[in-house]
XYZ file of C-alpha atoms in Angstrom:
780
model
C 66.854 83.344 53.232
C 63.577 81.998 53.720
C 62.923 78.706 52.165
C 59.633 77.759 50.686
C 58.398 74.187 50.268
C 55.902 73.254 47.677
C 52.982 71.492 49.171
C 52.094 68.295 47.360
C 48.646 68.175 45.847
C 46.492 65.594 47.438
C 45.749 62.767 45.006
C 42.060 62.611 44.034
C 40.158 59.790 45.658
C 38.242 57.377 43.355
C 36.803 55.559 46.287
C 33.389 57.221 46.097
C 33.203 56.574 42.360
C 34.171 52.941 42.729
C 31.742 52.563 45.551
C 29.042 54.224 43.479
C 29.868 51.990 40.536
C 29.564 48.826 42.559
C 26.389 50.070 44.171
C 24.980 50.821 40.715
C 26.241 47.570 39.305
C 24.902 45.611 42.261
C 21.609 47.424 42.013
C 21.455 46.567 38.324
C 22.167 42.924 39.023
C 19.619 42.898 41.829
C 17.134 44.686 39.596
C 17.791 42.156 36.862
C 17.335 39.314 39.311
C 14.182 40.968 40.585
C 12.860 41.362 37.034
C 13.530 37.696 36.357
C 11.856 36.759 39.640
C 8.874 38.939 38.861
C 8.671 37.357 35.414
C 8.885 33.855 36.898
C 6.156 34.746 39.410
C 3.919 35.906 36.578
C 3.911 39.592 37.495
C 4.951 40.561 33.939
C 2.300 38.344 32.423
C 1.036 34.773 32.614
C 3.749 32.128 32.655
C 3.317 28.453 31.793
C 2.968 26.070 34.715
C 5.299 23.149 35.236
C 2.601 20.839 33.879
C 2.298 22.922 30.686
C 6.064 22.906 30.262
C 6.072 19.131 30.610
C 3.100 18.749 28.248
C 2.948 21.727 25.883
C -0.331 21.775 23.967
C 0.088 21.866 20.197
C -2.537 21.070 17.619
C -1.677 17.863 15.797
C -3.327 16.672 12.606
C -4.747 13.174 12.362
C -2.543 11.151 10.036
C -3.995 8.613 7.582
C -1.502 5.814 6.983
C -1.625 3.271 4.160
C -1.024 -0.452 4.547
C 2.457 0.036 3.057
C 3.358 2.715 5.602
C 2.851 5.850 3.498
C 0.918 8.934 4.566
C -2.213 9.194 2.427
C -3.240 12.518 3.919
C -4.225 14.282 7.119
C -7.250 15.773 8.815
C -6.567 19.297 10.067
C -8.188 22.704 10.389
C -5.391 25.237 10.802
C -2.386 23.120 11.809
C -1.237 20.413 9.402
C 1.268 19.114 11.923
C 2.622 15.632 12.605
C 5.515 15.445 15.067
C 8.778 13.760 14.102
C 11.120 12.370 16.785
C 14.717 13.570 16.869
C 15.903 10.149 15.705
C 14.159 10.693 12.343
C 15.762 14.090 11.685
C 18.798 14.031 9.354
C 22.088 15.250 10.787
C 22.504 17.770 7.981
C 19.275 19.460 9.132
C 20.494 19.661 12.737
C 23.848 21.033 11.611
C 22.214 23.663 9.421
C 19.936 24.735 12.254
C 22.694 25.070 14.856
C 25.132 26.781 12.480
C 22.566 29.371 11.442
C 20.380 29.950 14.475
C 22.501 29.183 17.551
C 26.179 28.289 17.050
C 26.795 27.862 20.821
C 23.588 25.883 21.336
C 25.318 22.965 23.031
C 27.325 25.283 25.339
C 24.628 27.410 27.011
C 21.615 26.641 29.175
C 18.971 28.576 27.289
C 20.521 32.068 27.194
C 23.612 32.878 25.163
C 25.406 35.528 27.278
C 27.971 36.375 24.581
C 25.260 36.737 21.981
C 23.176 38.903 24.293
C 26.081 41.283 25.055
C 26.937 41.502 21.352
C 23.324 42.239 20.449
C 23.091 44.996 23.092
C 26.471 46.554 22.229
C 25.877 46.607 18.468
C 22.117 47.196 18.773
C 21.398 43.988 16.926
C 23.270 44.930 13.740
C 25.571 41.897 14.055
C 22.896 39.337 14.735
C 20.290 38.712 17.348
C 20.661 36.941 20.630
C 17.720 34.529 20.573
C 18.750 30.941 21.156
C 16.874 27.932 19.791
C 15.418 27.450 23.261
C 14.174 31.060 23.331
C 12.652 30.712 19.861
C 10.859 27.561 21.007
C 9.615 29.427 24.093
C 8.251 32.138 21.830
C 6.545 29.617 19.525
C 5.004 27.678 22.390
C 4.029 30.283 24.944
C 4.571 33.976 24.155
C 3.213 34.145 20.614
C 3.807 36.833 18.012
C 6.301 39.635 18.659
C 4.983 42.432 20.865
C 5.467 46.148 20.214
C 6.679 49.056 22.309
C 7.859 48.370 25.836
C 5.974 45.079 25.861
C 8.582 43.575 23.595
C 11.130 43.871 26.407
C 8.911 42.111 28.961
C 8.181 39.489 26.327
C 11.891 38.918 25.793
C 12.442 38.553 29.555
C 9.625 35.991 29.725
C 11.210 34.080 26.837
C 14.538 34.005 28.730
C 12.862 32.575 31.816
C 10.868 30.002 29.849
C 13.975 29.037 27.844
C 15.925 28.207 31.010
C 12.988 26.176 32.296
C 12.739 24.299 28.997
C 16.438 23.468 29.225
C 15.830 21.934 32.654
C 12.800 19.939 31.442
C 14.097 18.637 28.117
C 17.324 17.451 26.528
C 18.994 19.456 23.808
C 17.844 16.919 21.204
C 14.238 17.134 22.382
C 14.284 20.944 22.184
C 15.588 20.829 18.608
C 12.858 18.374 17.615
C 10.162 20.410 19.358
C 11.271 23.608 17.625
C 11.326 22.073 14.150
C 7.971 20.404 14.776
C 6.270 23.607 15.952
C 7.378 26.021 13.215
C 4.943 27.080 10.478
C 6.663 26.913 7.078
C 3.652 28.252 5.138
C 1.288 26.605 2.632
C -0.132 24.309 5.349
C 3.411 23.092 6.052
C 3.176 23.082 9.851
C 6.261 21.428 11.287
C 9.273 19.905 9.600
C 7.496 16.764 8.388
C 4.807 18.644 6.513
C 7.433 21.065 5.186
C 9.616 18.254 3.816
C 6.608 16.573 2.177
C 5.089 19.759 0.745
C 8.241 21.460 -0.565
C 10.302 18.406 -1.506
C 7.882 15.453 -1.640
C 9.832 13.367 0.863
C 10.170 12.499 4.529
C 12.558 14.609 6.692
C 15.062 11.745 7.041
C 15.554 11.791 3.260
C 16.381 15.512 2.987
C 19.638 16.426 1.264
C 21.958 19.077 2.735
C 20.885 21.771 0.250
C 17.205 20.966 0.945
C 17.720 21.189 4.688
C 19.407 24.556 4.114
C 16.289 25.849 2.341
C 14.030 24.863 5.236
C 16.380 26.235 7.900
C 16.627 29.470 5.931
C 12.839 29.743 6.079
C 12.962 29.791 9.890
C 13.913 33.470 9.744
C 10.612 34.325 8.066
C 8.746 31.629 6.170
C 6.506 34.145 4.437
C 9.396 36.235 3.147
C 11.861 33.431 2.416
C 9.431 31.100 0.661
C 10.547 29.175 -2.437
C 7.088 29.317 -4.001
C 6.621 33.057 -3.553
C 10.194 34.411 -3.796
C 12.532 31.909 -5.390
C 15.621 34.083 -5.784
C 15.401 35.561 -2.290
C 14.983 32.087 -0.806
C 17.925 30.782 -2.821
C 20.134 33.554 -1.441
C 18.974 32.741 2.078
C 19.770 29.054 1.477
C 23.272 30.037 0.414
C 23.680 32.039 3.620
C 22.837 28.913 5.590
C 25.408 26.939 3.585
C 28.005 29.656 4.322
C 27.279 29.283 8.034
C 27.641 25.510 7.816
C 31.039 25.951 6.190
C 32.042 28.601 8.743
C 31.463 26.191 11.600
C 33.045 23.233 9.760
C 29.890 21.193 9.211
C 30.757 21.106 5.519
C 33.955 21.959 3.639
C 34.391 25.063 1.531
C 34.400 22.885 -1.575
C 31.124 21.252 -0.555
C 29.638 24.671 0.118
C 30.652 25.955 -3.300
C 29.215 22.904 -5.087
C 25.944 23.117 -3.157
C 25.586 26.860 -3.762
C 25.907 26.193 -7.485
C 22.854 23.911 -7.422
C 19.421 25.218 -8.317
C 16.632 24.793 -5.787
C 14.906 21.568 -6.784
C 11.476 22.292 -5.301
C 8.904 19.505 -5.669
C 5.791 21.317 -4.502
C 3.081 18.984 -3.204
C 0.363 21.063 -1.525
C -1.603 19.179 1.091
C -5.293 19.863 1.435
C -8.496 17.883 1.788
C -9.212 18.255 -1.929
C -5.780 17.296 -3.269
C -3.404 14.388 -3.117
C -3.889 10.646 -3.147
C -7.158 8.896 -2.198
C -9.213 12.077 -1.798
C -12.578 10.309 -2.003
C -11.490 7.654 0.455
C -10.186 10.283 2.877
C -13.524 12.071 2.844
C -15.330 8.780 3.451
C -12.905 8.101 6.299
C -13.633 11.509 7.800
C -17.272 10.510 8.202
C -16.260 7.085 9.500
C -14.017 8.691 12.110
C -16.702 11.096 13.279
C -19.052 8.155 13.776
C -16.347 6.264 15.694
C -15.666 9.297 17.897
C -19.363 9.619 18.760
C -19.295 6.044 20.095
C -15.881 6.137 21.777
C -15.461 8.955 24.352
C -12.017 10.231 25.186
C -10.670 9.394 28.680
C -11.441 12.512 30.704
C -8.398 14.477 31.913
C -8.550 17.804 33.699
C -8.577 20.701 31.281
C -8.935 18.529 28.187
C -11.786 17.799 25.809
C -13.968 14.807 26.600
C -14.229 13.896 22.911
C -11.524 13.033 20.418
C -10.947 15.664 17.775
C -9.681 14.413 14.423
C -8.289 17.865 13.601
C -6.355 18.533 16.819
C -5.482 15.343 18.706
C -2.813 13.820 16.461
C -4.503 10.447 15.986
C -2.942 7.887 13.663
C -5.415 5.947 11.511
C -3.983 2.805 9.916
C -5.914 1.873 6.789
C -6.008 -1.065 4.398
C -5.409 1.139 1.340
C -2.166 0.337 -0.481
C -0.698 3.618 -1.737
C 0.792 1.949 -4.828
C -2.447 0.233 -5.837
C -4.370 3.426 -5.087
C -2.066 5.353 -7.426
C -2.543 2.686 -10.102
C -6.321 2.857 -9.687
C -6.440 6.649 -9.941
C -4.157 6.589 -12.974
C -6.357 3.984 -14.701
C -9.531 5.973 -14.043
C -7.934 9.213 -15.253
C -6.488 7.716 -18.435
C -9.644 5.919 -19.543
C -12.201 8.521 -18.511
C -10.380 11.293 -20.355
C -10.375 9.114 -23.454
C -14.004 8.033 -23.052
C -15.161 11.605 -22.457
C -13.547 12.704 -25.710
C -15.707 10.226 -27.620
C -18.799 11.213 -25.642
C -18.248 14.870 -26.553
C -17.739 13.832 -30.165
C -21.099 12.076 -30.225
C -22.935 14.819 -28.345
C -22.210 18.015 -30.231
C -25.212 20.369 -30.511
C -25.484 19.347 -34.164
C -25.664 15.644 -33.356
C -27.684 15.975 -30.169
C -29.594 19.254 -29.687
C -30.527 18.243 -26.119
C -26.943 17.416 -25.114
C -25.898 15.994 -22.703
C -29.316 14.362 -22.335
C -30.626 11.789 -24.778
C -34.232 11.147 -25.768
C -35.803 13.606 -23.338
C -38.597 16.090 -23.836
C -37.965 19.779 -22.965
C -40.187 19.518 -19.876
C -38.114 16.576 -18.582
C -34.894 18.504 -19.103
C -36.314 21.525 -17.283
C -37.202 19.233 -14.376
C -33.637 17.880 -14.176
C -32.138 21.373 -14.256
C -34.613 22.683 -11.681
C -33.717 19.905 -9.231
C -30.008 20.456 -9.814
C -30.335 24.197 -9.215
C -32.247 23.771 -5.949
C -29.809 21.171 -4.623
C -26.729 23.233 -5.490
C -24.431 24.730 -2.882
C -25.050 28.186 -4.320
C -28.800 27.889 -3.727
C -28.322 26.621 -0.161
C -25.930 29.444 0.763
C -28.117 32.192 -0.679
C -31.237 30.738 0.916
C -29.470 30.567 4.282
C -28.559 34.237 3.924
C -32.237 35.128 3.596
C -32.173 36.079 -0.085
C -35.548 35.790 -1.792
C -36.222 32.946 -4.213
C -36.779 35.427 -7.025
C -33.317 36.937 -6.488
C -31.719 33.519 -6.185
C -33.246 32.371 -9.473
C -32.134 35.559 -11.180
C -28.547 35.049 -9.992
C -28.396 31.678 -11.749
C -28.761 33.443 -15.088
C -26.155 36.139 -14.510
C -22.736 35.540 -16.051
C -19.802 35.308 -13.675
C -16.113 34.436 -13.716
C -15.481 30.894 -12.527
C -12.992 28.061 -12.627
C -14.370 24.825 -14.067
C -13.136 21.297 -14.702
C -11.461 20.562 -18.042
C -9.849 17.241 -18.988
C -7.495 18.958 -21.447
C -6.087 21.586 -19.071
C -2.721 20.665 -17.474
C -4.182 21.341 -14.022
C -7.605 19.898 -14.995
C -9.043 23.408 -14.537
C -9.749 26.399 -16.739
C -10.994 29.930 -16.091
C -14.114 30.951 -17.962
C -17.221 33.128 -17.849
C -20.665 31.543 -17.802
C -23.910 31.634 -15.885
C -24.312 29.275 -12.908
C -27.136 27.571 -14.819
C -24.836 26.947 -17.774
C -22.189 25.586 -15.399
C -24.694 23.055 -14.038
C -25.395 21.806 -17.537
C -21.681 21.857 -18.358
C -20.855 19.587 -15.421
C -23.647 17.207 -16.373
C -21.851 16.497 -19.645
C -19.075 14.666 -17.805
C -19.254 10.918 -17.307
C -18.546 9.762 -13.764
C -16.740 6.669 -12.472
C -16.277 4.624 -9.333
C -13.815 1.868 -8.488
C -13.025 -0.296 -5.483
C -10.446 -3.058 -5.163
C -10.461 -5.572 -2.306
C -8.558 -8.581 -1.043
C -11.321 -11.217 -0.734
C -9.666 -13.337 1.960
C -9.365 -10.455 4.436
C -11.843 -7.890 3.155
C -9.034 -5.314 3.064
C -9.887 -2.551 0.608
C -6.754 -1.778 -1.388
C -7.967 1.036 -3.642
C -10.954 3.396 -3.606
C -11.736 5.919 -6.348
C -15.082 7.655 -5.926
C -15.007 9.876 -9.008
C -12.949 11.576 -11.674
C -11.844 14.680 -9.721
C -12.670 15.373 -6.088
C -12.200 19.134 -6.294
C -15.018 19.439 -8.830
C -17.068 16.248 -8.366
C -17.350 15.526 -4.653
C -20.105 12.920 -4.806
C -18.537 9.557 -3.921
C -19.934 6.987 -6.341
C -18.279 4.075 -4.508
C -20.595 4.219 -1.520
C -22.922 7.227 -1.818
C -24.207 6.441 -5.266
C -26.345 3.457 -6.222
C -27.138 2.518 -9.803
C -28.754 -0.378 -11.639
C -26.392 -3.333 -11.676
C -27.446 -4.777 -15.011
C -25.930 -8.148 -15.821
C -23.488 -7.971 -12.903
C -26.466 -9.125 -10.793
C -26.895 -12.326 -12.832
C -24.259 -14.320 -10.881
C -26.544 -14.168 -7.822
C -29.304 -15.824 -9.901
C -26.912 -18.513 -11.134
C -25.540 -19.043 -7.612
C -29.069 -19.613 -6.249
C -29.841 -22.061 -9.055
C -26.624 -24.037 -8.551
C -27.026 -24.018 -4.778
C -30.753 -24.749 -4.542
C -31.310 -26.852 -7.664
C -27.833 -28.404 -7.936
C -27.454 -26.987 -11.409
C -24.090 -27.248 -13.143
C -22.273 -24.814 -15.431
C -22.593 -27.533 -18.048
C -26.398 -27.822 -17.895
C -28.148 -26.414 -20.966
C -31.201 -24.250 -21.581
C -32.629 -22.945 -24.866
C -32.389 -19.363 -26.056
C -36.031 -18.879 -26.921
C -38.562 -16.282 -25.911
C -39.579 -17.010 -22.356
C -42.395 -15.459 -20.345
C -43.276 -15.676 -16.665
C -47.008 -15.305 -16.401
C -48.779 -12.652 -14.385
C -49.318 -13.527 -10.732
C -46.322 -15.868 -10.503
C -43.474 -14.857 -8.136
C -45.382 -11.668 -7.289
C -45.379 -10.637 -10.949
C -48.237 -8.146 -11.607
C -47.982 -8.569 -15.387
C -46.427 -11.138 -17.735
C -42.670 -10.690 -17.918
C -41.041 -11.597 -21.242
C -37.467 -10.262 -21.308
C -35.572 -9.844 -24.572
C -31.891 -10.333 -25.276
C -29.839 -7.167 -25.729
C -30.010 -7.485 -29.521
C -33.738 -8.287 -29.480
C -33.147 -11.671 -31.118
C -33.480 -15.315 -30.040
C -31.037 -17.824 -31.507
C -33.124 -20.881 -30.681
C -30.040 -22.910 -29.794
C -29.172 -24.411 -26.429
C -26.603 -22.693 -24.205
C -24.667 -24.179 -21.336
C -25.042 -22.049 -18.244
C -21.386 -21.122 -18.643
C -21.785 -19.818 -22.198
C -25.133 -18.202 -21.347
C -23.558 -16.144 -18.564
C -20.510 -15.386 -20.699
C -22.728 -13.974 -23.426
C -25.334 -12.456 -21.067
C -28.261 -14.370 -22.591
C -31.278 -12.857 -20.823
C -33.725 -15.625 -21.747
C -31.639 -18.237 -19.912
C -31.420 -16.040 -16.814
C -35.229 -15.629 -16.937
C -35.691 -19.397 -16.964
C -33.351 -19.815 -14.004
C -35.126 -17.270 -11.785
C -38.430 -18.875 -12.701
C -37.042 -22.237 -11.544
C -35.496 -21.070 -8.286
C -37.749 -18.093 -7.488
C -36.820 -14.449 -6.680
C -36.745 -14.908 -2.890
C -33.740 -17.283 -2.694
C -31.894 -14.986 -5.114
C -32.579 -11.929 -2.959
C -31.634 -13.866 0.179
C -28.283 -14.955 -1.230
C -27.563 -11.391 -2.368
C -28.370 -10.010 1.094
C -26.246 -12.706 2.743
C -23.417 -11.583 0.480
C -23.569 -8.080 1.951
C -26.052 -6.328 -0.345
C -27.945 -3.869 1.852
C -30.105 -2.091 -0.721
C -33.686 -3.250 -1.155
C -34.233 -6.113 -3.616
C -37.870 -6.545 -4.694
C -38.780 -10.225 -4.817
C -39.947 -10.139 -8.427
C -38.519 -11.881 -11.521
C -37.159 -8.699 -13.152
C -34.374 -8.498 -10.561
C -32.666 -11.255 -12.585
C -31.551 -8.634 -15.114
C -30.202 -6.240 -12.475
C -33.008 -3.688 -12.226
C -32.389 -2.799 -8.533
C -29.830 -0.143 -7.580
C -26.603 -1.117 -5.815
C -23.275 0.581 -5.167
C -19.745 -0.503 -6.011
C -18.895 -1.106 -2.343
C -21.670 -3.704 -1.987
C -21.006 -5.431 -5.285
C -17.262 -5.851 -4.723
C -17.887 -7.223 -1.221
C -20.447 -9.696 -2.580
C -18.221 -10.923 -5.422
C -15.421 -11.357 -2.899
C -17.280 -14.353 -1.446
C -17.061 -16.160 -4.796
C -13.267 -15.748 -4.758
C -13.096 -16.684 -1.054
C -14.687 -20.143 -1.330
C -18.160 -18.936 -0.401
C -17.206 -16.963 2.729
C -18.337 -13.337 2.785
C -15.914 -10.952 4.495
C -17.253 -7.454 5.104
C -14.995 -4.863 3.441
C -12.518 -3.334 5.896
C -10.939 0.096 5.560
C -9.458 0.782 9.031
C -7.347 -1.735 10.923
C -6.128 0.329 13.882
C -6.327 3.758 15.514
C -3.674 5.101 17.875
C -3.418 8.328 19.869
C -0.391 10.617 19.533
C 1.507 8.567 22.124
C 0.970 5.272 20.314
C -1.749 3.940 22.614
C -4.072 1.678 20.632
C -7.631 3.013 20.715
C -9.217 0.669 18.163
C -8.445 -2.597 16.383
C -10.791 -4.102 13.854
C -12.413 -7.513 14.153
C -13.232 -9.248 10.845
C -16.931 -9.796 10.138
C -17.448 -12.991 8.158
C -20.333 -15.186 7.100
C -20.456 -18.604 5.413
C -22.893 -18.102 2.538
C -22.054 -20.635 -0.171
C -20.366 -24.005 -0.103
C -16.890 -24.281 -1.608
C -18.392 -26.257 -4.496
C -20.964 -23.613 -5.382
C -18.426 -20.797 -5.050
C -15.963 -22.602 -7.305
C -18.686 -23.349 -9.846
C -19.494 -19.634 -9.904
C -15.837 -18.766 -10.425
C -15.715 -21.239 -13.291
C -18.838 -19.700 -14.803
C -17.350 -16.210 -14.638
C -14.005 -17.346 -16.037
C -16.012 -18.059 -19.166
C -16.841 -14.346 -19.428
C -13.167 -13.522 -20.073
C -12.485 -16.633 -22.145
C -15.222 -16.347 -24.748
C -17.746 -13.781 -23.620
C -18.151 -10.049 -23.088
C -14.827 -9.795 -21.255
C -12.737 -11.490 -23.945
C -11.010 -8.246 -24.924
C -8.881 -8.686 -21.774
C -7.187 -11.546 -23.616
C -5.672 -11.488 -27.105
C -5.002 -8.470 -29.227
C -8.178 -8.892 -31.286
C -8.775 -6.497 -34.135
C -6.532 -3.545 -33.388
C -8.115 -1.540 -36.187
C -11.652 -1.897 -34.799
C -12.839 1.686 -34.366
C -14.414 1.085 -30.954
C -11.303 -0.608 -29.626
C -9.101 2.118 -31.047
C -11.113 5.027 -29.676
C -12.466 4.013 -26.273
C -10.845 0.765 -25.086
C -7.970 2.631 -23.493
C -4.700 0.709 -23.337
C -5.900 -2.095 -25.610
C -4.604 -4.763 -26.173
C -4.099 -6.054 -22.619
C -3.132 -9.653 -23.495
C -3.646 -11.146 -20.042
C -3.035 -14.892 -20.067
C -3.728 -15.729 -16.411
C -7.085 -17.018 -15.097
C -9.576 -14.153 -14.653
C -13.189 -14.402 -13.560
C -15.535 -11.509 -14.061
C -18.789 -10.090 -15.323
C -19.708 -7.096 -17.427
C -22.954 -5.212 -16.978
C -24.898 -2.780 -19.132
C -28.228 -1.247 -18.181
C -31.131 -0.006 -20.284
C -30.177 2.709 -22.782
C -26.510 2.241 -21.830
C -27.002 4.440 -18.754
C -24.580 2.350 -16.699
C -21.514 0.319 -17.574
C -20.058 -2.178 -15.080
C -17.201 -4.608 -14.858
C -16.211 -6.683 -11.848
C -13.040 -8.701 -12.330
C -11.381 -11.249 -10.056
C -8.075 -13.013 -9.629
C -7.543 -15.272 -6.588
C -6.421 -12.492 -4.216
C -7.991 -9.351 -5.678
C -11.560 -8.391 -6.584
C -12.087 -5.069 -8.369
C -15.357 -3.452 -9.385
C -15.868 -0.477 -11.700
C -18.955 1.550 -12.597
C -19.140 4.264 -15.256
C -22.111 6.458 -16.166
C -23.548 9.948 -16.210
C -24.854 11.836 -13.203
C -28.310 11.433 -14.750
C -29.497 8.250 -16.436
C -30.390 10.347 -19.483
C -26.685 11.090 -20.001
C -25.422 8.109 -21.986
C -24.046 6.832 -25.284
C -26.709 6.118 -27.871
C -25.191 2.862 -29.083
C -24.178 -0.370 -27.349
C -20.726 -0.417 -28.968
C -19.536 2.506 -26.863
C -22.064 2.293 -24.038
C -21.591 -1.311 -22.908
C -19.706 -2.223 -19.744
C -16.946 -3.825 -21.815
C -16.192 -0.426 -23.361
C -17.007 1.943 -20.484
C -15.734 0.072 -17.409
C -13.590 -2.916 -18.398
C -10.665 -0.843 -19.769
C -10.132 0.672 -16.313
C -9.720 -2.845 -14.903
C -7.268 -3.713 -17.671
C -5.128 -0.610 -17.110
C -5.194 -1.063 -13.329
C -4.216 -4.734 -13.362
C -1.496 -4.178 -15.936
C 0.160 -1.676 -13.586
C -0.298 -3.997 -10.613
C 1.394 -6.851 -12.433
C 4.305 -4.598 -13.347
C 5.034 -4.227 -9.610
C 6.027 -7.681 -8.297
C 6.134 -6.361 -4.715
C 2.326 -6.188 -4.737
C 2.036 -9.986 -5.093
C -1.145 -9.804 -7.153
C -1.852 -13.395 -8.122
C -1.543 -14.805 -11.618
C -2.372 -18.304 -10.402
C -5.605 -20.220 -10.927
C -8.385 -20.220 -8.330
C -8.185 -22.999 -5.757
C -10.306 -26.010 -6.696
C -12.043 -27.820 -3.788
C -10.518 -31.213 -3.063
C -13.926 -32.899 -3.211
C -15.772 -31.041 -5.953
C -19.323 -32.323 -6.460
C -20.427 -30.008 -9.281
C -19.472 -30.607 -12.875
C -17.541 -27.640 -14.299
C -15.534 -29.141 -17.172
C -18.098 -29.426 -19.936
C -15.672 -31.324 -22.194
C -15.851 -34.290 -19.798
C -18.678 -36.360 -18.439
C -19.418 -36.393 -14.713
C -17.699 -39.776 -14.453
C -14.624 -38.551 -16.309
C -14.368 -35.507 -14.065
C -14.278 -37.757 -10.970
C -16.736 -35.756 -8.889
C -17.501 -36.349 -5.219
C -21.056 -36.862 -3.952
C -22.944 -33.646 -3.270
C -22.557 -32.345 0.268
C -26.187 -31.580 1.050
C -25.738 -30.228 4.573
C -23.158 -27.547 3.827
C -25.830 -24.868 4.075
C -28.036 -26.194 6.875
C -27.377 -23.090 8.957
C -28.365 -20.618 6.261
C -31.897 -19.269 6.388
C -33.412 -18.955 2.936
């Protein structure tokens, strides 16, 4: 029997498949390595050099810093960015970022392998693979997301750059760079701007739920924006809080309590026309441009040879105190709204058919409107575009939708329809204001308010405008008389009609000034009471005695730069000056006769902290201590029994003028205050300059045109138009003891040679002999 044996089947060989697999796998790895090499060599597109990695170029806004360390604002074009070091970032922000964006951030070197595999396997449905380092690489170097196949080469470039960033920077530095570079929308470039704009605070003060909002916005700041889409952003915030709980940065109980909270957004948009100290910031912008033109930037290869206030991240340290600035702006707003209400009441079409102008002929009004039209921005733009004058004029009489200023609107704006010509007249109905406050010993300007609303009234009346000073010029006349003629505040002169004949002191015609009420009492006034009550006839006698030239010389030595005609009429303040000049000049009276030029900027640094500029005080000895103190004593009389007395006791609270326009009355200050009110012809301008030992503050109020004014002295005088702003401002300053605004008396010279106490004789006052050579070096 034949036997048969089954032949065993030969087992299949997997060797070729394994070999093929490893060849394929190895080829893939080599291809991947080659792709990375090609990317690093720049074959797939330009790659940043080592120098650019070490010094990435980002646009940084110039930061304006107050004397108390607060940010007043910034200069920027597109990027409102100020970098924050890692040390100033709160831990809750770091935790939220890592938990949400890159949980294994501290474990990888720029590329998260596990995250990448997961993203590929699940096609991105369970989260992306971009690490914080890759997102920074994209923000810094690769830009917006590409489309098509380019998005893959872009991703490869980001991987390469991310690994290089990890070699160049620490993990903490990368986190800070990423948060500083991101655009959170609404001019919130970087984490510092975002914290300030959305929550009104610095990053270090962010709460956990606030940090969660900002980290949630990193996914898409346009989509997840609390101003545009509140509910969607709140849900995204809660997702961030869930992630923080998942990775044990917060407990489940903390998560639940935080999720229950509403989003407490404190929106503070930052722009050149909003925020604190807008007028000052615009003045500073011009100051900086002038400084840049005189101070070239150290030339480095590939960089600009001039500083750029919008891009270079300069830090400008100013003298402005943010608290005093806020008090000043509040005082101006409160009083001007109140004063404007009364002005409108007195200038209805029924009461004044030519409103807002008073006592003008139709031809004069047409002239004012014509000049305003031709100087308007609308006219300039249309003319630049080549539009004919006929068409331009026609456009000014066509109705259009517009947003205009309104004191009664919550936002100070209202939408309306009117012709551009009507809008010009509408804006001319508003009274304007200017205010500057300065420390006389240093010249440091502490507050600067150039108008009532920068968005709608951009003309800065602190330094651009110049108006008649009225009686606020009289102290220069008295100072010249005391200095040159050794007059005393206790000397007397009669209140009688007084004329300076033609030809004397360059006078072309006889000059016979009247008192404001047109009357002459005939009685004798001490110089102190004459200044307190603004008796014009006494001032006329003084300038006749001393002459206009010494008066003009003293004023110029005190920092007045505007022209002062050397004629007798200057005694009553006919020349035009600005608030900046007048406050600087009065500062010398409070500083024992030493003029210190007002200072606004103390230091400028570059983004690395290198000092580029430090100010040097500019001072000048103008008056002796005796004369300066005598002037202070004279002006103390203004608030003790003269036109500034309403700063003191409560007075008649039912007085209609006090009730309607003296905002905040009664003030009831009891400390020594020196000052002077000023009112010009037809009540076109109202002034008050008030002083305490360490603060001099000047205020001007008036219309854009001199024809815009109150008809009566009760409402139109400086004591009603300007003085209340000083009272409101100082009241707020005194409520903040950290400001150290003095309530003490002015320092009396140890060897006073001028009699100031009129209740005592010269012998009783124990005066020292006059020091004749104090002013030998001053050229009169």
